[in-house]
PDB file of C-alpha atoms in Angstrom:
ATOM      1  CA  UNK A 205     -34.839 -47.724   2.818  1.00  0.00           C
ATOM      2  CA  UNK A 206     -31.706 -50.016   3.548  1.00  0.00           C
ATOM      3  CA  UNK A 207     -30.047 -49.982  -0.281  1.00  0.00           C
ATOM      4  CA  UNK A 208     -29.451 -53.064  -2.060  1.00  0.00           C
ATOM      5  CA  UNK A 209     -29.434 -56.250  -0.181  1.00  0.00           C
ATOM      6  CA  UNK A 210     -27.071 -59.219  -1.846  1.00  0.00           C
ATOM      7  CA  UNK A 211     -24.101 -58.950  -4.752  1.00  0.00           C
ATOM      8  CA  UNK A 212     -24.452 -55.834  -6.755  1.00  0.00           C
ATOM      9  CA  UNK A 213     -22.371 -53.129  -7.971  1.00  0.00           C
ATOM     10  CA  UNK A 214     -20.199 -50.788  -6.665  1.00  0.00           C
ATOM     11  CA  UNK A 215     -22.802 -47.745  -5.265  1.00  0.00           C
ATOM     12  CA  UNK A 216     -20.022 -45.171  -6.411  1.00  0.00           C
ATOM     13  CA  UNK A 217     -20.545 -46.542  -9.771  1.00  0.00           C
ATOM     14  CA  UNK A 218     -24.375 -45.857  -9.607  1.00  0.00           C
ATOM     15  CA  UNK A 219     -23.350 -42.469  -8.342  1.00  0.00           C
ATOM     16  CA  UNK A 220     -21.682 -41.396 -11.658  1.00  0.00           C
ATOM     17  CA  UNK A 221     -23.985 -42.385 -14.142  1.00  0.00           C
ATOM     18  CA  UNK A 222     -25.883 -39.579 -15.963  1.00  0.00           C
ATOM     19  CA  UNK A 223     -29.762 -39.746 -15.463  1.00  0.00           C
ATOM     20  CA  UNK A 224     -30.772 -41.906 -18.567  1.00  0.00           C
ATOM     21  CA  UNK A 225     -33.766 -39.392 -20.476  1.00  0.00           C
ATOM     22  CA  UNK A 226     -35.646 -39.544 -23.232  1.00  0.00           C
ATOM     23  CA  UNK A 227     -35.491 -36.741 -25.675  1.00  0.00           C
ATOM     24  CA  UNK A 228     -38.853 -35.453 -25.056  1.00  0.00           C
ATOM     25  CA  UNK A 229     -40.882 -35.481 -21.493  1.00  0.00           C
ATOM     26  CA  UNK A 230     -43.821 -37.945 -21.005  1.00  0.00           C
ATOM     27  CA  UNK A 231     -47.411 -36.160 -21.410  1.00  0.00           C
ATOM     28  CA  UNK A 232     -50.232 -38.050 -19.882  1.00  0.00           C
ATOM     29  CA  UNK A 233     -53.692 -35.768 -19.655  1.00  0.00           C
ATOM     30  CA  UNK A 234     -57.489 -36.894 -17.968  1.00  0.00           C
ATOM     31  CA  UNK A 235     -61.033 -35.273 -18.662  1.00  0.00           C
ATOM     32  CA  UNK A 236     -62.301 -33.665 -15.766  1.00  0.00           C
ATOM     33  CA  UNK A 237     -63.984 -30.876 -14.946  1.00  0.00           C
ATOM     34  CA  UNK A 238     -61.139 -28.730 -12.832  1.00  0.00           C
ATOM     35  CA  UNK A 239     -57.995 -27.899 -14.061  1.00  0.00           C
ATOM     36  CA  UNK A 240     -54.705 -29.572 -12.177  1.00  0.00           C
ATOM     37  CA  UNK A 241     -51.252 -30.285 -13.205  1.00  0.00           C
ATOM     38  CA  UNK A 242     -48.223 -32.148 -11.921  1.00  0.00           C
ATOM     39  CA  UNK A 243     -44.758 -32.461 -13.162  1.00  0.00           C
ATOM     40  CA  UNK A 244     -42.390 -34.887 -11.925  1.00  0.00           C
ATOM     41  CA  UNK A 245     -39.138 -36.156 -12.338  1.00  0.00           C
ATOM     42  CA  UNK A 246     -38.474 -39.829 -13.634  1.00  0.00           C
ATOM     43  CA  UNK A 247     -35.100 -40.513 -12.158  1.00  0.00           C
ATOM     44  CA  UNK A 248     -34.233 -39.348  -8.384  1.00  0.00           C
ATOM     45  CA  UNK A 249     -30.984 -36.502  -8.709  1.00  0.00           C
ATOM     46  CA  UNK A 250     -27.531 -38.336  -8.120  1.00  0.00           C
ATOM     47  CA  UNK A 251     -25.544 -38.005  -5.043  1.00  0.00           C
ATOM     48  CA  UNK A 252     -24.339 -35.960  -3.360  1.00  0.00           C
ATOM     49  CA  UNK A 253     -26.191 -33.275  -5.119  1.00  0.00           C
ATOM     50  CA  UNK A 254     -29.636 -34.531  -3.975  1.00  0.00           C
ATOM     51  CA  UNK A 255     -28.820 -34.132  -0.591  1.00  0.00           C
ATOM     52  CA  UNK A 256     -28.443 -30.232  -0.918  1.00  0.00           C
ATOM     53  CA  UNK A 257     -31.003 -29.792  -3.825  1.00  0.00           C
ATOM     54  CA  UNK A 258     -33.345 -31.525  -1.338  1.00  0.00           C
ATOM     55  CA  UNK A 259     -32.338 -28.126   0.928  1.00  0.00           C
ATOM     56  CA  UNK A 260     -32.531 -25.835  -2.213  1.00  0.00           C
ATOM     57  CA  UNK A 261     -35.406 -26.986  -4.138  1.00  0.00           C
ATOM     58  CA  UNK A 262     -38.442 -26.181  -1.570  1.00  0.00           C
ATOM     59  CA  UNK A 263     -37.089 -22.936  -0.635  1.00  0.00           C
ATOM     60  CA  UNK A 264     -36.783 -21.109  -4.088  1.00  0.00           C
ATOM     61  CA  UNK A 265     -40.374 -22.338  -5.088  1.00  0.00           C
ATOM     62  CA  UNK A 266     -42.064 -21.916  -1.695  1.00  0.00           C
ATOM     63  CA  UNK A 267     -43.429 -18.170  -2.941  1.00  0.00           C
ATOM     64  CA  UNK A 268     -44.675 -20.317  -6.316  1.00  0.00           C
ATOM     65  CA  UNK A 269     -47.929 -21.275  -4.931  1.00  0.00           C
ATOM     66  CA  UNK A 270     -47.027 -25.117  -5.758  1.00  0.00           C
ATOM     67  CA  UNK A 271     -46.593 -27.963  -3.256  1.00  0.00           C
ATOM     68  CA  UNK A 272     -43.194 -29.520  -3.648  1.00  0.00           C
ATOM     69  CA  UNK A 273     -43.023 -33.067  -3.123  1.00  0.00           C
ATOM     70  CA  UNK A 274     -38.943 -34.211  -2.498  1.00  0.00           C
ATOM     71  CA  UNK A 275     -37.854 -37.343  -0.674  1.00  0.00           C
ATOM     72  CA  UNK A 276     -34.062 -37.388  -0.090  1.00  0.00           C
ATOM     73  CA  UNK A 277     -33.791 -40.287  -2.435  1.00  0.00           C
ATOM     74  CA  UNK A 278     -36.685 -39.867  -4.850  1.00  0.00           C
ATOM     75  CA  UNK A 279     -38.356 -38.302  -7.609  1.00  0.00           C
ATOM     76  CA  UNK A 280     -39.399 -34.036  -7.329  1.00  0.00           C
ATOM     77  CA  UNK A 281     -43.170 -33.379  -7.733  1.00  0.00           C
ATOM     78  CA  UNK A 282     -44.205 -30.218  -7.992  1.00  0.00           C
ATOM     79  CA  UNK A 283     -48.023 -29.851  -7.930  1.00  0.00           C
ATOM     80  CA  UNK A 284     -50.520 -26.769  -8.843  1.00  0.00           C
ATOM     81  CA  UNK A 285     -53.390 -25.821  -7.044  1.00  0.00           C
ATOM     82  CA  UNK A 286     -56.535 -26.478  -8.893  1.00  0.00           C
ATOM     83  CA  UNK A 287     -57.434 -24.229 -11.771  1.00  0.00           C
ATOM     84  CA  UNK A 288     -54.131 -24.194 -12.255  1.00  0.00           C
ATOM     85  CA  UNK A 289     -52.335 -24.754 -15.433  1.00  0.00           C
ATOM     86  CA  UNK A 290     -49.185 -25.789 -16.561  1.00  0.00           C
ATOM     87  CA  UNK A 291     -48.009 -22.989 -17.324  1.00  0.00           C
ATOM     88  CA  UNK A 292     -47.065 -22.236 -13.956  1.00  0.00           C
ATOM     89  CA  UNK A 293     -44.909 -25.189 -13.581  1.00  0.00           C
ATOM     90  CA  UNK A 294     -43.182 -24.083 -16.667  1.00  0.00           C
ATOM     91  CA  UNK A 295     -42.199 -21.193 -15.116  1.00  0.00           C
ATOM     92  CA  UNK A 296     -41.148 -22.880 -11.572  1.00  0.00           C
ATOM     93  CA  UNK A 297     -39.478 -24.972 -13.810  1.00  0.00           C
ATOM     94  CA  UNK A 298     -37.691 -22.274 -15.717  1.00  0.00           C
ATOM     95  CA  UNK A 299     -36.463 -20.478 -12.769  1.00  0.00           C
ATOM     96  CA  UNK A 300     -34.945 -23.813 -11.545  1.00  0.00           C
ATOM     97  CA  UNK A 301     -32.894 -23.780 -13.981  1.00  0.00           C
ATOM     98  CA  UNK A 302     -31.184 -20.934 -13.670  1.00  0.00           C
ATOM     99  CA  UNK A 303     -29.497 -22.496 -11.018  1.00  0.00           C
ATOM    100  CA  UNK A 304     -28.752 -21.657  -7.101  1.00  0.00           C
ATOM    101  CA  UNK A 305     -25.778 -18.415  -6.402  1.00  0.00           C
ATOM    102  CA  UNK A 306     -22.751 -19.599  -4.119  1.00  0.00           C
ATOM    103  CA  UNK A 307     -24.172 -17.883  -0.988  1.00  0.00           C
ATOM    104  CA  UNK A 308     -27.201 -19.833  -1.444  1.00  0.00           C
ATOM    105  CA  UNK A 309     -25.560 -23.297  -1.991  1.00  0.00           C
ATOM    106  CA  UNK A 310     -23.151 -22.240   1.303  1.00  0.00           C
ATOM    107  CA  UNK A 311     -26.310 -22.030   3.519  1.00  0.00           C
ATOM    108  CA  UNK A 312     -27.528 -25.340   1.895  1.00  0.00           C
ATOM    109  CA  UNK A 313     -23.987 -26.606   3.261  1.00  0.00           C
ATOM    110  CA  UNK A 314     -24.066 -24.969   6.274  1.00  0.00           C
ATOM    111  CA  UNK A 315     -28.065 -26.705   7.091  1.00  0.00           C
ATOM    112  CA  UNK A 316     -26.785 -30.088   5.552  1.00  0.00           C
ATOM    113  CA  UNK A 317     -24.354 -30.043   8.215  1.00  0.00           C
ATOM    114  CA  UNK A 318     -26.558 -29.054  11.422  1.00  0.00           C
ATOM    115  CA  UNK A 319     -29.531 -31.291  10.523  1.00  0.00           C
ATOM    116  CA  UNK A 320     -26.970 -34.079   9.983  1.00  0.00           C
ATOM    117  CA  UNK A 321     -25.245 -33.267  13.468  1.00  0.00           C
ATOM    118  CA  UNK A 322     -28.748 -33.170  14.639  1.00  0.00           C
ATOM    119  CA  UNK A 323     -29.483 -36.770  13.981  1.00  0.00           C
ATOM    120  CA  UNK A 324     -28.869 -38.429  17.218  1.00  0.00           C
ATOM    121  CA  UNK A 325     -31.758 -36.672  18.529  1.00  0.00           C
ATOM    122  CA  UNK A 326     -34.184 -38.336  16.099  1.00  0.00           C
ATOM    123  CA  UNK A 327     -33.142 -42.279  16.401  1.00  0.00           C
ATOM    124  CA  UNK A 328     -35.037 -44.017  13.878  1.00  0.00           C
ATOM    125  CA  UNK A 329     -34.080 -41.024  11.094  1.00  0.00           C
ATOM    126  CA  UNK A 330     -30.416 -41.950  12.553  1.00  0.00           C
ATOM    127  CA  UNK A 331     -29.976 -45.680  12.387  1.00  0.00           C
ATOM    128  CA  UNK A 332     -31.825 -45.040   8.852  1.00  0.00           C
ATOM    129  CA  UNK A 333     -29.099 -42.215   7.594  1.00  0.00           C
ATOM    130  CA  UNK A 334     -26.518 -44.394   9.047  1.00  0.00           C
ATOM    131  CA  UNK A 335     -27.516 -47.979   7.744  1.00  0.00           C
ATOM    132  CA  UNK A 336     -27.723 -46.280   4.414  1.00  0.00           C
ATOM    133  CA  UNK A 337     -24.286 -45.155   4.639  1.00  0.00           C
ATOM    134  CA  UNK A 338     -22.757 -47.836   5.358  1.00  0.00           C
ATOM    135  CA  UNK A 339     -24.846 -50.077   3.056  1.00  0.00           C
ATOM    136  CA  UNK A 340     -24.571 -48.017   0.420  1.00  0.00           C
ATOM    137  CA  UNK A 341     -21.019 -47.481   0.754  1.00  0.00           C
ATOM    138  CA  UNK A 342     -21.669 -43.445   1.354  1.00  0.00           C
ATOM    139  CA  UNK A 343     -19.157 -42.774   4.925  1.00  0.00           C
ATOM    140  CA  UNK A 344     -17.054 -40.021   2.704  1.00  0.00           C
ATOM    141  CA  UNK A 345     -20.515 -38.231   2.088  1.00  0.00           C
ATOM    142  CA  UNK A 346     -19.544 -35.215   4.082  1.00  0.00           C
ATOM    143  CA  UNK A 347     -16.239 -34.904   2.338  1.00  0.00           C
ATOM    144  CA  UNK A 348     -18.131 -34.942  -0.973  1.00  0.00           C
ATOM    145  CA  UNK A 349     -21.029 -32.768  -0.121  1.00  0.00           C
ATOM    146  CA  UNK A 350     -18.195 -29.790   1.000  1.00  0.00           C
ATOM    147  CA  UNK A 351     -16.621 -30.671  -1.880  1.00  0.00           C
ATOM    148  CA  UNK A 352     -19.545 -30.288  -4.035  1.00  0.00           C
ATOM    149  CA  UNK A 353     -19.341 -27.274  -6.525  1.00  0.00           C
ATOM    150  CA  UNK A 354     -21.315 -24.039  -7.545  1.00  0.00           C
ATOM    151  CA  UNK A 355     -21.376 -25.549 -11.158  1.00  0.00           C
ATOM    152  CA  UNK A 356     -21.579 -29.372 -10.272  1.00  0.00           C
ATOM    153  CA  UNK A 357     -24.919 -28.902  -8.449  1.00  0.00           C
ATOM    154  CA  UNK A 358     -26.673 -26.382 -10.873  1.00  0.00           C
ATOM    155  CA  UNK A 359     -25.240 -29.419 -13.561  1.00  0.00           C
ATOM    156  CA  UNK A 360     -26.659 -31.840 -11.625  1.00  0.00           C
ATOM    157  CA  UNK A 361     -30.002 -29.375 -11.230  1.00  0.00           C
ATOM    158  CA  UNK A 362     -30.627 -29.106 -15.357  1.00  0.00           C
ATOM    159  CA  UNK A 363     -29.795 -32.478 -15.551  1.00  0.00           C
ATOM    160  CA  UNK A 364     -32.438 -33.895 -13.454  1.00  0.00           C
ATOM    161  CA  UNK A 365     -34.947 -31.620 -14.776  1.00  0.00           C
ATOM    162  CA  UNK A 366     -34.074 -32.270 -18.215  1.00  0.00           C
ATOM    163  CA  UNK A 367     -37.036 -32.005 -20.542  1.00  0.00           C
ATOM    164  CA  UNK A 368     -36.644 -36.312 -21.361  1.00  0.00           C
ATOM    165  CA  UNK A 369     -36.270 -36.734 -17.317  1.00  0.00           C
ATOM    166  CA  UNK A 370     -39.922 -35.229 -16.734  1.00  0.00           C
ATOM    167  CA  UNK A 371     -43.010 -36.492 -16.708  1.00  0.00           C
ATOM    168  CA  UNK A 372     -46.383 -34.701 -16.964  1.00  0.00           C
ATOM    169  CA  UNK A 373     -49.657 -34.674 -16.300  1.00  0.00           C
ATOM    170  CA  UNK A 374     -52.743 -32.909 -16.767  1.00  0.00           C
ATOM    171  CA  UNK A 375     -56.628 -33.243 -15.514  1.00  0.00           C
ATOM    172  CA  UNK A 376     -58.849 -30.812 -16.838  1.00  0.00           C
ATOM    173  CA  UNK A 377     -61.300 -30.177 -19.708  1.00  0.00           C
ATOM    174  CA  UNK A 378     -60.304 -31.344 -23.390  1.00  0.00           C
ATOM    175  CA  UNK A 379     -57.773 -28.730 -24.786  1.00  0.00           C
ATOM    176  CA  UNK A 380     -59.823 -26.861 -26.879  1.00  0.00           C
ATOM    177  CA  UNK A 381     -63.133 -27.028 -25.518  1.00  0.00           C
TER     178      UNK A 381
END
């Protein structure tokens, strides 16, 4: 992904818009005869707290029995196992949202920092993190990710996984038969 080819706006004006939800999340359900559920976000997180939820996400649900789905600039999916319900994504979802502790968010930091020095070891995932920098206006990222608080990322966190920012769905029997 390169950004935004031709005249648009500002990318640190992008940056500081709110996710635009809906007051209620989308429900979509399909007849089938095994139970699966997905829930997903509609809008990707805004910078720079995407790049360390990215970190934080998949490690405080990887005991949850779901598989996490998180590109650095897209949507979460988080996925049951079949004969799974929903309810257990309510509950991944729930503990989401009490948020990350300091020490955790430090180590996201801290691993933000060493997989980004690490980059000139991987060329293609370099020239990628680096065009999109530059095209996307982003070279003070680092000084913004450091910056980034305890209380600006969890914000960002409940944001993103605002009830009106999700969107569900559901294969299984009928409810109620």
């Amino acid at each position: 992904h390169f950004g935004v080819w031709g005249a648009s706006e500002p990318s640190n004006a992008r940056e500081q818009d709110p996710i635009k939800s809906q007051d209620a999340p989308r429900l979509y359900s399909l007849e089938a005869p095994t139970t699966q559920a997905w829930v997903g976000t509609v809008d990707p997180c805004p910078r720079p707290a995407q790049e360390l939820l990215a970190l934080l996400v998949p490690r405080l649900l990887k005991d949850s029995g779901l598989q996490v789905r998180l590109e650095r600039r897209g949507p979460l999916v988080l996925e049951t196992q079949k004969g799974a319900t929903e309810v257990v994504l309510q509950r991944a979802l729930d503990r989401l949202r009490h948020g990350f502790s300091q020490e955790e968010l430090d180590r996201a930091k801290l691993l933000w920092r060493a997989q980004r020095a690490a980059l000139p070891l991987h060329p293609s995932a370099w020239t990628e993190r680096v065009a999109d920098e530059i095209l996307g206006d982003q070279r003070n990222l680092e000084t913004r990710i450091q910056a980034l608080g305890l209380q600006d990322c969890n914000g960002a966190l409940r944001d993103w996984i605002a009830p009106g920012n999700l969107c569900w769905l559901r294969i299984g029997p009928a409810q109620g038969k």
